[in-house]
Amino acid sequence: MKKKLLLFAVCLLMFIVFDTKVAHAEDENLTAEEMSGAVEVTFGAQGTHAWGDDDTPLVTKIVVPENGMITAQIAKTTHSDFGVLAMKYFLYDSNGKYLNYYKDEEDERLTAIWKCGLPKGTYYIKNDVEHWSTGSPVSNYCISFKKGNYFEKEMNDTKATATPIVTDKVYTGELGNGFSNIESDAYKDTSDVYKVYLKKGWTYRVKTSKLEGTTISKLLTKKMELGELFDLGTGKNIVAPYTGYYYVQFYNYGNDQYEYTFSVRTVAPIGTSLNKLKAGKKTITASWTKRDVDGYYIELSTKKNNFKNAKSVKVSKRKSRYTIKKLKSGKKYYVRIRTYRTISGKKYYSKWSKVKSITVK
């Protein structure tokens, strides 16, 4: 009975967390009138908006010149009875189609701040207040932009819209859409998805930082569905089971927006093995299975389990055999090999192969 109740609870949680989109009043597209009346914004410039008696929303038009992140700020307004009012941000594409939503209702923050990583393009942002203002206040606002290829690109909450990333680079993302009164989880920025190309047999680690609250990070294969209970694992070394795309998903059960960073680090390239050792006159010729790496290191020792003072030879990636010369005749040598790859000036090494032995002629 307890097992059945636990299974029911898990299924219920998954249904709630990954519910499909349900339409609500705040996901409407911009009207032609709103688009034509939008204020074109210069990044970093200060602007003002008078709300008036009818609390007319502020609609701005921004042109993102290249991949990067915008930071939108606007002063909150007040009501004589309700105090500081929540401020809402709505993001739309160049055709006025609804993309994203954020609401700041933290009373302690008198300026609402919203960050969003975006690809190059034209967008509209609409600001509106919760309830209505009193006294026809004027709000100062500013939208700034920071260029860069290592930011999240919204909306990336599915595999199809996942932000493409590369290994060994640190990426910055934002999670959370604000607090209450959003009818569906699908409209909250609770999930960010990234896709990364990994190589079979290579070792990687997903490294995360600044994760807040109950945020969960997962490394998924192409066959795993978003929201699955199990994954390959983050924060630990994993060996890629195939060559192709994998997905990193972040899910935050909290609401308020915050910033996080992460990277998919190469721990080690795929290793290789010695196929054959051939003894010659004061020489040993080693052959191995060629790999897609930057090169190889071969070590020779006169002791089976001690390579501390071993002879080390660096070999080009183009080779699959190499002859080591000037060895001692009649001496038994123990040989092993490993691969390496250089990324951003740092070398990553595979594990050493199994040791093989041979006696020089």
PDB file of C-alpha atoms in Angstrom, residues 8-304:
ATOM      1  CA  PHE A   8       0.862   8.034  -6.937  1.00  0.00           C
ATOM      2  CA  ALA A   9       2.569  10.985  -5.211  1.00  0.00           C
ATOM      3  CA  VAL A  10       5.486  10.933  -7.665  1.00  0.00           C
ATOM      4  CA  CYS A  11       3.162  10.801 -10.672  1.00  0.00           C
ATOM      5  CA  LEU A  12       1.072  13.639  -9.253  1.00  0.00           C
ATOM      6  CA  LEU A  13       4.186  15.756  -8.715  1.00  0.00           C
ATOM      7  CA  MET A  14       5.385  15.147 -12.272  1.00  0.00           C
ATOM      8  CA  PHE A  15       1.937  16.078 -13.609  1.00  0.00           C
ATOM      9  CA  ILE A  16       1.907  19.312 -11.639  1.00  0.00           C
ATOM     10  CA  VAL A  17       5.491  20.306 -12.409  1.00  0.00           C
ATOM     11  CA  PHE A  18       5.407  19.569 -16.126  1.00  0.00           C
ATOM     12  CA  ASP A  19       1.813  20.427 -16.864  1.00  0.00           C
ATOM     13  CA  THR A  20       1.000  21.527 -20.387  1.00  0.00           C
ATOM     14  CA  LYS A  21       0.302  25.175 -21.152  1.00  0.00           C
ATOM     15  CA  VAL A  22      -3.041  26.557 -20.125  1.00  0.00           C
ATOM     16  CA  ALA A  23      -4.055  29.865 -21.651  1.00  0.00           C
ATOM     17  CA  HIS A  24      -4.512  32.791 -19.293  1.00  0.00           C
ATOM     18  CA  ALA A  25      -5.353  36.433 -19.638  1.00  0.00           C
ATOM     19  CA  GLU A  26      -1.780  37.718 -19.612  1.00  0.00           C
ATOM     20  CA  ASP A  27      -0.351  35.804 -22.589  1.00  0.00           C
ATOM     21  CA  GLU A  28      -2.040  37.840 -25.311  1.00  0.00           C
ATOM     22  CA  ASN A  29      -0.002  39.101 -28.242  1.00  0.00           C
ATOM     23  CA  LEU A  30       0.641  42.805 -28.777  1.00  0.00           C
ATOM     24  CA  THR A  31      -1.896  44.739 -30.799  1.00  0.00           C
ATOM     25  CA  ALA A  32      -0.902  46.597 -33.963  1.00  0.00           C
ATOM     26  CA  GLU A  33      -1.597  49.821 -32.102  1.00  0.00           C
ATOM     27  CA  GLU A  34       0.723  48.884 -29.247  1.00  0.00           C
ATOM     28  CA  MET A  35       3.506  47.955 -31.680  1.00  0.00           C
ATOM     29  CA  SER A  36       3.201  51.150 -33.706  1.00  0.00           C
ATOM     30  CA  GLY A  37       3.220  53.254 -30.526  1.00  0.00           C
ATOM     31  CA  ALA A  38       6.192  51.483 -28.945  1.00  0.00           C
ATOM     32  CA  VAL A  39       9.064  53.639 -27.677  1.00  0.00           C
ATOM     33  CA  GLU A  40      12.341  52.715 -29.400  1.00  0.00           C
ATOM     34  CA  VAL A  41      14.997  52.307 -26.746  1.00  0.00           C
ATOM     35  CA  THR A  42      18.701  53.069 -26.899  1.00  0.00           C
ATOM     36  CA  PHE A  43      20.539  50.682 -24.611  1.00  0.00           C
ATOM     37  CA  GLY A  44      21.784  52.364 -21.462  1.00  0.00           C
ATOM     38  CA  ALA A  45      19.670  55.515 -21.949  1.00  0.00           C
ATOM     39  CA  GLN A  46      17.324  56.677 -19.179  1.00  0.00           C
ATOM     40  CA  GLY A  47      13.660  57.184 -19.956  1.00  0.00           C
ATOM     41  CA  THR A  48      10.478  58.184 -18.128  1.00  0.00           C
ATOM     42  CA  HIS A  49       6.910  56.952 -18.365  1.00  0.00           C
ATOM     43  CA  ALA A  50       3.796  58.691 -17.004  1.00  0.00           C
ATOM     44  CA  TRP A  51       1.177  56.138 -16.012  1.00  0.00           C
ATOM     45  CA  GLY A  52      -1.769  58.494 -16.057  1.00  0.00           C
ATOM     46  CA  ASP A  53      -5.192  57.856 -14.595  1.00  0.00           C
ATOM     47  CA  ASP A  54      -5.746  54.801 -16.779  1.00  0.00           C
ATOM     48  CA  ASP A  55      -2.387  53.191 -15.939  1.00  0.00           C
ATOM     49  CA  THR A  56      -1.371  53.002 -19.607  1.00  0.00           C
ATOM     50  CA  PRO A  57       1.327  50.301 -19.963  1.00  0.00           C
ATOM     51  CA  LEU A  58       4.787  51.191 -21.232  1.00  0.00           C
ATOM     52  CA  VAL A  59       5.652  49.408 -24.484  1.00  0.00           C
ATOM     53  CA  THR A  60       9.271  49.599 -25.663  1.00  0.00           C
ATOM     54  CA  LYS A  61      10.998  48.286 -28.781  1.00  0.00           C
ATOM     55  CA  ILE A  62      14.560  46.970 -28.569  1.00  0.00           C
ATOM     56  CA  VAL A  63      16.952  45.797 -31.268  1.00  0.00           C
ATOM     57  CA  VAL A  64      19.429  43.240 -29.943  1.00  0.00           C
ATOM     58  CA  PRO A  65      22.468  43.588 -32.271  1.00  0.00           C
ATOM     59  CA  GLU A  66      24.022  40.214 -31.371  1.00  0.00           C
ATOM     60  CA  ASN A  67      23.717  37.400 -28.844  1.00  0.00           C
ATOM     61  CA  GLY A  68      23.763  38.648 -25.268  1.00  0.00           C
ATOM     62  CA  MET A  69      21.712  39.555 -22.209  1.00  0.00           C
ATOM     63  CA  ILE A  70      19.385  42.477 -21.544  1.00  0.00           C
ATOM     64  CA  THR A  71      18.737  43.986 -18.129  1.00  0.00           C
ATOM     65  CA  ALA A  72      15.446  45.900 -17.888  1.00  0.00           C
ATOM     66  CA  GLN A  73      14.786  48.199 -14.919  1.00  0.00           C
ATOM     67  CA  ILE A  74      11.790  50.334 -14.044  1.00  0.00           C
ATOM     68  CA  ALA A  75      10.723  52.138 -10.874  1.00  0.00           C
ATOM     69  CA  LYS A  76       7.686  50.658  -9.189  1.00  0.00           C
ATOM     70  CA  THR A  77       4.568  52.685  -8.496  1.00  0.00           C
ATOM     71  CA  THR A  78       2.371  52.848  -5.391  1.00  0.00           C
ATOM     72  CA  HIS A  79      -1.267  52.833  -4.390  1.00  0.00           C
ATOM     73  CA  SER A  80      -2.663  54.662  -1.394  1.00  0.00           C
ATOM     74  CA  ASP A  81      -4.242  51.468  -0.041  1.00  0.00           C
ATOM     75  CA  PHE A  82      -2.028  48.692  -1.434  1.00  0.00           C
ATOM     76  CA  GLY A  83       1.402  50.318  -1.074  1.00  0.00           C
ATOM     77  CA  VAL A  84       4.193  49.305  -3.473  1.00  0.00           C
ATOM     78  CA  LEU A  85       2.664  47.585  -6.501  1.00  0.00           C
ATOM     79  CA  ALA A  86       4.055  44.581  -8.346  1.00  0.00           C
ATOM     80  CA  MET A  87       5.599  45.387 -11.733  1.00  0.00           C
ATOM     81  CA  LYS A  88       5.119  43.061 -14.686  1.00  0.00           C
ATOM     82  CA  TYR A  89       7.323  42.510 -17.730  1.00  0.00           C
ATOM     83  CA  PHE A  90       6.031  40.917 -20.943  1.00  0.00           C
ATOM     84  CA  LEU A  91       8.407  39.937 -23.751  1.00  0.00           C
ATOM     85  CA  TYR A  92       7.316  39.688 -27.407  1.00  0.00           C
ATOM     86  CA  ASP A  93       9.096  38.882 -30.665  1.00  0.00           C
ATOM     87  CA  SER A  94       9.354  41.170 -33.706  1.00  0.00           C
ATOM     88  CA  ASN A  95       5.806  40.240 -34.755  1.00  0.00           C
ATOM     89  CA  GLY A  96       4.350  41.003 -31.338  1.00  0.00           C
ATOM     90  CA  LYS A  97       3.996  37.325 -30.391  1.00  0.00           C
ATOM     91  CA  TYR A  98       4.069  36.630 -26.655  1.00  0.00           C
ATOM     92  CA  LEU A  99       7.287  34.946 -25.458  1.00  0.00           C
ATOM     93  CA  ASN A 100       7.923  35.424 -21.760  1.00  0.00           C
ATOM     94  CA  TYR A 101       6.586  36.917 -18.550  1.00  0.00           C
ATOM     95  CA  TYR A 102       8.083  38.135 -15.292  1.00  0.00           C
ATOM     96  CA  LYS A 103       6.516  39.773 -12.253  1.00  0.00           C
ATOM     97  CA  ASP A 104       8.408  41.482  -9.449  1.00  0.00           C
ATOM     98  CA  GLU A 105       6.269  41.815  -6.348  1.00  0.00           C
ATOM     99  CA  GLU A 106       8.984  42.034  -3.714  1.00  0.00           C
ATOM    100  CA  ASP A 107       7.980  45.089  -1.679  1.00  0.00           C
ATOM    101  CA  GLU A 108      11.585  45.608  -0.598  1.00  0.00           C
ATOM    102  CA  ARG A 109      12.619  46.232  -4.216  1.00  0.00           C
ATOM    103  CA  LEU A 110      11.489  49.688  -5.291  1.00  0.00           C
ATOM    104  CA  THR A 111      12.968  49.105  -8.742  1.00  0.00           C
ATOM    105  CA  ALA A 112      11.872  46.036 -10.700  1.00  0.00           C
ATOM    106  CA  ILE A 113      14.815  44.354 -12.431  1.00  0.00           C
ATOM    107  CA  TRP A 114      14.512  41.600 -15.010  1.00  0.00           C
ATOM    108  CA  LYS A 115      17.309  39.884 -16.962  1.00  0.00           C
ATOM    109  CA  CYS A 116      16.906  37.855 -20.106  1.00  0.00           C
ATOM    110  CA  GLY A 117      19.426  36.177 -22.427  1.00  0.00           C
ATOM    111  CA  LEU A 118      18.391  36.661 -26.055  1.00  0.00           C
ATOM    112  CA  PRO A 119      19.656  35.887 -29.544  1.00  0.00           C
ATOM    113  CA  LYS A 120      20.090  38.658 -32.101  1.00  0.00           C
ATOM    114  CA  GLY A 121      16.770  40.184 -33.179  1.00  0.00           C
ATOM    115  CA  THR A 122      14.015  42.710 -32.562  1.00  0.00           C
ATOM    116  CA  TYR A 123      11.808  42.469 -29.478  1.00  0.00           C
ATOM    117  CA  TYR A 124       9.103  44.355 -27.613  1.00  0.00           C
ATOM    118  CA  ILE A 125       8.830  44.703 -23.845  1.00  0.00           C
ATOM    119  CA  LYS A 126       5.625  45.787 -22.130  1.00  0.00           C
ATOM    120  CA  ASN A 127       5.614  47.012 -18.522  1.00  0.00           C
ATOM    121  CA  ASP A 128       2.392  47.067 -16.536  1.00  0.00           C
ATOM    122  CA  VAL A 129       1.472  47.445 -12.876  1.00  0.00           C
ATOM    123  CA  GLU A 130      -0.539  45.186 -10.621  1.00  0.00           C
ATOM    124  CA  HIS A 131      -3.910  46.834  -9.816  1.00  0.00           C
ATOM    125  CA  TRP A 132      -3.587  50.588 -10.476  1.00  0.00           C
ATOM    126  CA  SER A 133      -1.488  53.529  -9.368  1.00  0.00           C
ATOM    127  CA  THR A 134      -2.598  56.662  -7.548  1.00  0.00           C
ATOM    128  CA  GLY A 135      -1.448  60.199  -8.123  1.00  0.00           C
ATOM    129  CA  SER A 136      -0.478  59.650 -11.789  1.00  0.00           C
ATOM    130  CA  PRO A 137       3.157  58.779 -10.974  1.00  0.00           C
ATOM    131  CA  VAL A 138       6.111  58.878 -13.362  1.00  0.00           C
ATOM    132  CA  SER A 139       8.524  55.923 -13.520  1.00  0.00           C
ATOM    133  CA  ASN A 140      12.165  56.040 -14.580  1.00  0.00           C
ATOM    134  CA  TYR A 141      13.277  53.114 -16.713  1.00  0.00           C
ATOM    135  CA  CYS A 142      16.407  51.850 -18.466  1.00  0.00           C
ATOM    136  CA  ILE A 143      17.254  48.816 -20.608  1.00  0.00           C
ATOM    137  CA  SER A 144      20.919  47.850 -20.923  1.00  0.00           C
ATOM    138  CA  PHE A 145      22.635  45.173 -22.997  1.00  0.00           C
ATOM    139  CA  LYS A 146      25.730  43.000 -22.506  1.00  0.00           C
ATOM    140  CA  LYS A 147      26.952  41.150 -25.577  1.00  0.00           C
ATOM    141  CA  GLY A 148      28.317  37.616 -25.419  1.00  0.00           C
ATOM    142  CA  ASN A 149      27.823  34.090 -26.722  1.00  0.00           C
ATOM    143  CA  TYR A 150      27.838  32.464 -23.303  1.00  0.00           C
ATOM    144  CA  PHE A 151      24.398  33.497 -22.086  1.00  0.00           C
ATOM    145  CA  GLU A 152      21.162  31.532 -22.017  1.00  0.00           C
ATOM    146  CA  LYS A 153      18.840  32.277 -24.942  1.00  0.00           C
ATOM    147  CA  GLU A 154      15.159  32.422 -23.967  1.00  0.00           C
ATOM    148  CA  MET A 155      12.767  30.752 -24.394  1.00  0.00           C
ATOM    149  CA  ASN A 156      14.716  27.539 -23.976  1.00  0.00           C
ATOM    150  CA  ASP A 157      12.353  25.329 -22.011  1.00  0.00           C
ATOM    151  CA  THR A 158      12.159  22.405 -24.489  1.00  0.00           C
ATOM    152  CA  LYS A 159      14.646  20.224 -26.350  1.00  0.00           C
ATOM    153  CA  ALA A 160      13.582  21.846 -29.611  1.00  0.00           C
ATOM    154  CA  THR A 161      14.400  25.341 -28.263  1.00  0.00           C
ATOM    155  CA  ALA A 162      17.445  24.336 -26.180  1.00  0.00           C
ATOM    156  CA  THR A 163      20.308  26.843 -26.075  1.00  0.00           C
ATOM    157  CA  PRO A 164      23.285  25.372 -27.992  1.00  0.00           C
ATOM    158  CA  ILE A 165      26.492  25.358 -25.915  1.00  0.00           C
ATOM    159  CA  VAL A 166      30.038  24.043 -26.256  1.00  0.00           C
ATOM    160  CA  THR A 167      32.155  22.257 -23.694  1.00  0.00           C
ATOM    161  CA  ASP A 168      34.631  23.991 -21.389  1.00  0.00           C
ATOM    162  CA  LYS A 169      32.924  27.395 -21.418  1.00  0.00           C
ATOM    163  CA  VAL A 170      31.019  28.973 -18.510  1.00  0.00           C
ATOM    164  CA  TYR A 171      27.421  29.959 -19.307  1.00  0.00           C
ATOM    165  CA  THR A 172      25.102  32.300 -17.412  1.00  0.00           C
ATOM    166  CA  GLY A 173      21.348  31.766 -17.137  1.00  0.00           C
ATOM    167  CA  GLU A 174      18.328  33.154 -15.308  1.00  0.00           C
ATOM    168  CA  LEU A 175      15.538  31.194 -13.628  1.00  0.00           C
ATOM    169  CA  GLY A 176      12.219  32.313 -12.161  1.00  0.00           C
ATOM    170  CA  ASN A 177       9.349  34.520 -13.254  1.00  0.00           C
ATOM    171  CA  GLY A 178       8.124  36.032 -10.023  1.00  0.00           C
ATOM    172  CA  PHE A 179       5.519  34.929  -7.548  1.00  0.00           C
ATOM    173  CA  SER A 180       1.791  34.192  -7.429  1.00  0.00           C
ATOM    174  CA  ASN A 181      -1.073  34.642  -9.877  1.00  0.00           C
ATOM    175  CA  ILE A 182       0.476  32.909 -12.882  1.00  0.00           C
ATOM    176  CA  GLU A 183      -2.051  30.216 -13.641  1.00  0.00           C
ATOM    177  CA  SER A 184       0.241  27.688 -15.301  1.00  0.00           C
ATOM    178  CA  ASP A 185       3.797  26.570 -14.499  1.00  0.00           C
ATOM    179  CA  ALA A 186       4.386  26.567 -18.241  1.00  0.00           C
ATOM    180  CA  TYR A 187       4.371  30.384 -18.160  1.00  0.00           C
ATOM    181  CA  LYS A 188       6.863  30.611 -15.338  1.00  0.00           C
ATOM    182  CA  ASP A 189      10.528  30.476 -16.252  1.00  0.00           C
ATOM    183  CA  THR A 190      11.038  27.362 -14.167  1.00  0.00           C
ATOM    184  CA  SER A 191      12.975  25.330 -16.745  1.00  0.00           C
ATOM    185  CA  ASP A 192      16.087  26.071 -18.820  1.00  0.00           C
ATOM    186  CA  VAL A 193      17.399  23.547 -21.350  1.00  0.00           C
ATOM    187  CA  TYR A 194      20.775  23.462 -23.111  1.00  0.00           C
ATOM    188  CA  LYS A 195      22.193  21.065 -25.698  1.00  0.00           C
ATOM    189  CA  VAL A 196      25.854  20.066 -25.968  1.00  0.00           C
ATOM    190  CA  TYR A 197      27.732  17.779 -28.363  1.00  0.00           C
ATOM    191  CA  LEU A 198      29.772  15.111 -26.570  1.00  0.00           C
ATOM    192  CA  LYS A 199      32.013  12.309 -27.833  1.00  0.00           C
ATOM    193  CA  LYS A 200      31.560   8.631 -27.038  1.00  0.00           C
ATOM    194  CA  GLY A 201      34.045   7.344 -24.497  1.00  0.00           C
ATOM    195  CA  TRP A 202      35.146  10.788 -23.350  1.00  0.00           C
ATOM    196  CA  THR A 203      34.702  11.749 -19.703  1.00  0.00           C
ATOM    197  CA  TYR A 204      32.780  14.929 -18.772  1.00  0.00           C
ATOM    198  CA  ARG A 205      31.436  16.674 -15.700  1.00  0.00           C
ATOM    199  CA  VAL A 206      28.589  19.204 -15.441  1.00  0.00           C
ATOM    200  CA  LYS A 207      29.770  21.862 -13.004  1.00  0.00           C
ATOM    201  CA  THR A 208      27.166  24.244 -11.551  1.00  0.00           C
ATOM    202  CA  SER A 209      27.356  27.232  -9.232  1.00  0.00           C
ATOM    203  CA  LYS A 210      25.023  29.734  -7.605  1.00  0.00           C
ATOM    204  CA  LEU A 211      22.055  27.363  -7.698  1.00  0.00           C
ATOM    205  CA  GLU A 212      19.444  28.588  -5.233  1.00  0.00           C
ATOM    206  CA  GLY A 213      16.664  26.950  -3.251  1.00  0.00           C
ATOM    207  CA  THR A 214      15.360  23.695  -4.688  1.00  0.00           C
ATOM    208  CA  THR A 215      16.940  24.021  -8.128  1.00  0.00           C
ATOM    209  CA  ILE A 216      17.630  20.671  -9.801  1.00  0.00           C
ATOM    210  CA  SER A 217      20.200  20.177 -12.566  1.00  0.00           C
ATOM    211  CA  LYS A 218      20.213  17.121 -14.843  1.00  0.00           C
ATOM    212  CA  LEU A 219      22.288  15.745 -17.699  1.00  0.00           C
ATOM    213  CA  LEU A 220      19.994  13.888 -20.112  1.00  0.00           C
ATOM    214  CA  THR A 221      20.588  11.706 -23.139  1.00  0.00           C
ATOM    215  CA  LYS A 222      18.732  12.198 -26.426  1.00  0.00           C
ATOM    216  CA  LYS A 223      16.256   9.480 -25.391  1.00  0.00           C
ATOM    217  CA  MET A 224      15.517  10.819 -21.901  1.00  0.00           C
ATOM    218  CA  GLU A 225      12.475  13.047 -21.525  1.00  0.00           C
ATOM    219  CA  LEU A 226      12.648  16.375 -19.722  1.00  0.00           C
ATOM    220  CA  GLY A 227      11.572  15.970 -16.124  1.00  0.00           C
ATOM    221  CA  GLU A 228      12.637  12.347 -15.773  1.00  0.00           C
ATOM    222  CA  LEU A 229      13.508  11.255 -12.255  1.00  0.00           C
ATOM    223  CA  PHE A 230      16.865   9.802 -13.302  1.00  0.00           C
ATOM    224  CA  ASP A 231      19.702  11.138 -15.439  1.00  0.00           C
ATOM    225  CA  LEU A 232      23.398  10.631 -16.189  1.00  0.00           C
ATOM    226  CA  GLY A 233      24.258  12.896 -13.272  1.00  0.00           C
ATOM    227  CA  THR A 234      25.670  16.362 -12.666  1.00  0.00           C
ATOM    228  CA  GLY A 235      28.580  17.161 -10.423  1.00  0.00           C
ATOM    229  CA  LYS A 236      30.242  13.814 -11.128  1.00  0.00           C
ATOM    230  CA  ASN A 237      32.345  12.297 -13.887  1.00  0.00           C
ATOM    231  CA  ILE A 238      30.373  10.523 -16.610  1.00  0.00           C
ATOM    232  CA  VAL A 239      31.577   8.645 -19.682  1.00  0.00           C
ATOM    233  CA  ALA A 240      29.507   9.606 -22.728  1.00  0.00           C
ATOM    234  CA  PRO A 241      27.719   6.478 -24.032  1.00  0.00           C
ATOM    235  CA  TYR A 242      27.417   7.806 -27.615  1.00  0.00           C
ATOM    236  CA  THR A 243      28.632  10.609 -29.860  1.00  0.00           C
ATOM    237  CA  GLY A 244      25.953  13.256 -30.326  1.00  0.00           C
ATOM    238  CA  TYR A 245      23.802  15.755 -28.463  1.00  0.00           C
ATOM    239  CA  TYR A 246      23.036  15.644 -24.752  1.00  0.00           C
ATOM    240  CA  TYR A 247      20.785  17.999 -22.786  1.00  0.00           C
ATOM    241  CA  VAL A 248      21.397  19.892 -19.556  1.00  0.00           C
ATOM    242  CA  GLN A 249      18.162  20.871 -17.803  1.00  0.00           C
ATOM    243  CA  PHE A 250      17.733  23.195 -14.843  1.00  0.00           C
ATOM    244  CA  TYR A 251      14.446  23.211 -12.950  1.00  0.00           C
ATOM    245  CA  ASN A 252      13.600  25.590 -10.127  1.00  0.00           C
ATOM    246  CA  TYR A 253      10.605  24.961  -7.870  1.00  0.00           C
ATOM    247  CA  GLY A 254      10.954  28.507  -6.491  1.00  0.00           C
ATOM    248  CA  ASN A 255       9.662  31.590  -8.227  1.00  0.00           C
ATOM    249  CA  ASP A 256      11.758  34.732  -7.923  1.00  0.00           C
ATOM    250  CA  GLN A 257      14.342  35.228 -10.642  1.00  0.00           C
ATOM    251  CA  TYR A 258      17.998  34.575  -9.888  1.00  0.00           C
ATOM    252  CA  GLU A 259      21.221  34.062 -11.837  1.00  0.00           C
ATOM    253  CA  TYR A 260      23.274  30.867 -12.073  1.00  0.00           C
ATOM    254  CA  THR A 261      26.351  29.666 -13.958  1.00  0.00           C
ATOM    255  CA  PHE A 262      27.410  26.268 -15.257  1.00  0.00           C
ATOM    256  CA  SER A 263      29.748  24.500 -17.652  1.00  0.00           C
ATOM    257  CA  VAL A 264      30.168  21.054 -19.183  1.00  0.00           C
ATOM    258  CA  ARG A 265      33.828  20.295 -18.513  1.00  0.00           C
ATOM    259  CA  THR A 266      36.020  17.855 -20.376  1.00  0.00           C
ATOM    260  CA  VAL A 267      37.655  15.650 -17.763  1.00  0.00           C
ATOM    261  CA  ALA A 268      39.458  13.257 -20.094  1.00  0.00           C
ATOM    262  CA  PRO A 269      39.455  12.307 -23.786  1.00  0.00           C
ATOM    263  CA  ILE A 270      38.846   8.754 -24.881  1.00  0.00           C
ATOM    264  CA  GLY A 271      41.750   6.441 -24.165  1.00  0.00           C
ATOM    265  CA  THR A 272      43.451   3.931 -26.410  1.00  0.00           C
ATOM    266  CA  SER A 273      45.135   0.549 -26.061  1.00  0.00           C
ATOM    267  CA  LEU A 274      48.384  -0.995 -27.187  1.00  0.00           C
ATOM    268  CA  ASN A 275      47.733  -3.459 -29.990  1.00  0.00           C
ATOM    269  CA  LYS A 276      51.242  -4.826 -30.362  1.00  0.00           C
ATOM    270  CA  LEU A 277      54.816  -4.438 -29.137  1.00  0.00           C
ATOM    271  CA  LYS A 278      57.665  -5.517 -31.447  1.00  0.00           C
ATOM    272  CA  ALA A 279      61.235  -5.851 -30.192  1.00  0.00           C
ATOM    273  CA  GLY A 280      64.175  -4.833 -32.364  1.00  0.00           C
ATOM    274  CA  LYS A 281      67.859  -4.253 -31.817  1.00  0.00           C
ATOM    275  CA  LYS A 282      67.821  -1.827 -28.903  1.00  0.00           C
ATOM    276  CA  THR A 283      64.334  -0.698 -30.022  1.00  0.00           C
ATOM    277  CA  ILE A 284      60.664  -1.281 -29.293  1.00  0.00           C
ATOM    278  CA  THR A 285      57.958  -0.510 -31.842  1.00  0.00           C
ATOM    279  CA  ALA A 286      54.532   0.100 -30.334  1.00  0.00           C
ATOM    280  CA  SER A 287      51.255   0.213 -32.274  1.00  0.00           C
ATOM    281  CA  TRP A 288      47.887   1.326 -30.962  1.00  0.00           C
ATOM    282  CA  THR A 289      44.302   2.144 -31.908  1.00  0.00           C
ATOM    283  CA  LYS A 290      44.160   5.643 -33.370  1.00  0.00           C
ATOM    284  CA  ARG A 291      41.775   8.103 -31.677  1.00  0.00           C
ATOM    285  CA  ASP A 292      40.353  11.558 -32.428  1.00  0.00           C
ATOM    286  CA  VAL A 293      42.654  13.344 -29.980  1.00  0.00           C
ATOM    287  CA  ASP A 294      45.540  15.837 -30.054  1.00  0.00           C
ATOM    288  CA  GLY A 295      48.285  13.294 -29.382  1.00  0.00           C
ATOM    289  CA  TYR A 296      49.672  10.454 -27.286  1.00  0.00           C
ATOM    290  CA  TYR A 297      52.163   9.806 -24.516  1.00  0.00           C
ATOM    291  CA  ILE A 298      54.035   6.494 -24.293  1.00  0.00           C
ATOM    292  CA  GLU A 299      55.846   5.479 -21.123  1.00  0.00           C
ATOM    293  CA  LEU A 300      58.478   2.767 -20.656  1.00  0.00           C
ATOM    294  CA  SER A 301      59.642   1.409 -17.329  1.00  0.00           C
ATOM    295  CA  THR A 302      61.941  -1.370 -16.233  1.00  0.00           C
ATOM    296  CA  LYS A 303      59.619  -2.039 -13.301  1.00  0.00           C
ATOM    297  CA  LYS A 304      56.150  -3.512 -13.784  1.00  0.00           C
TER     298      LYS A 304
END
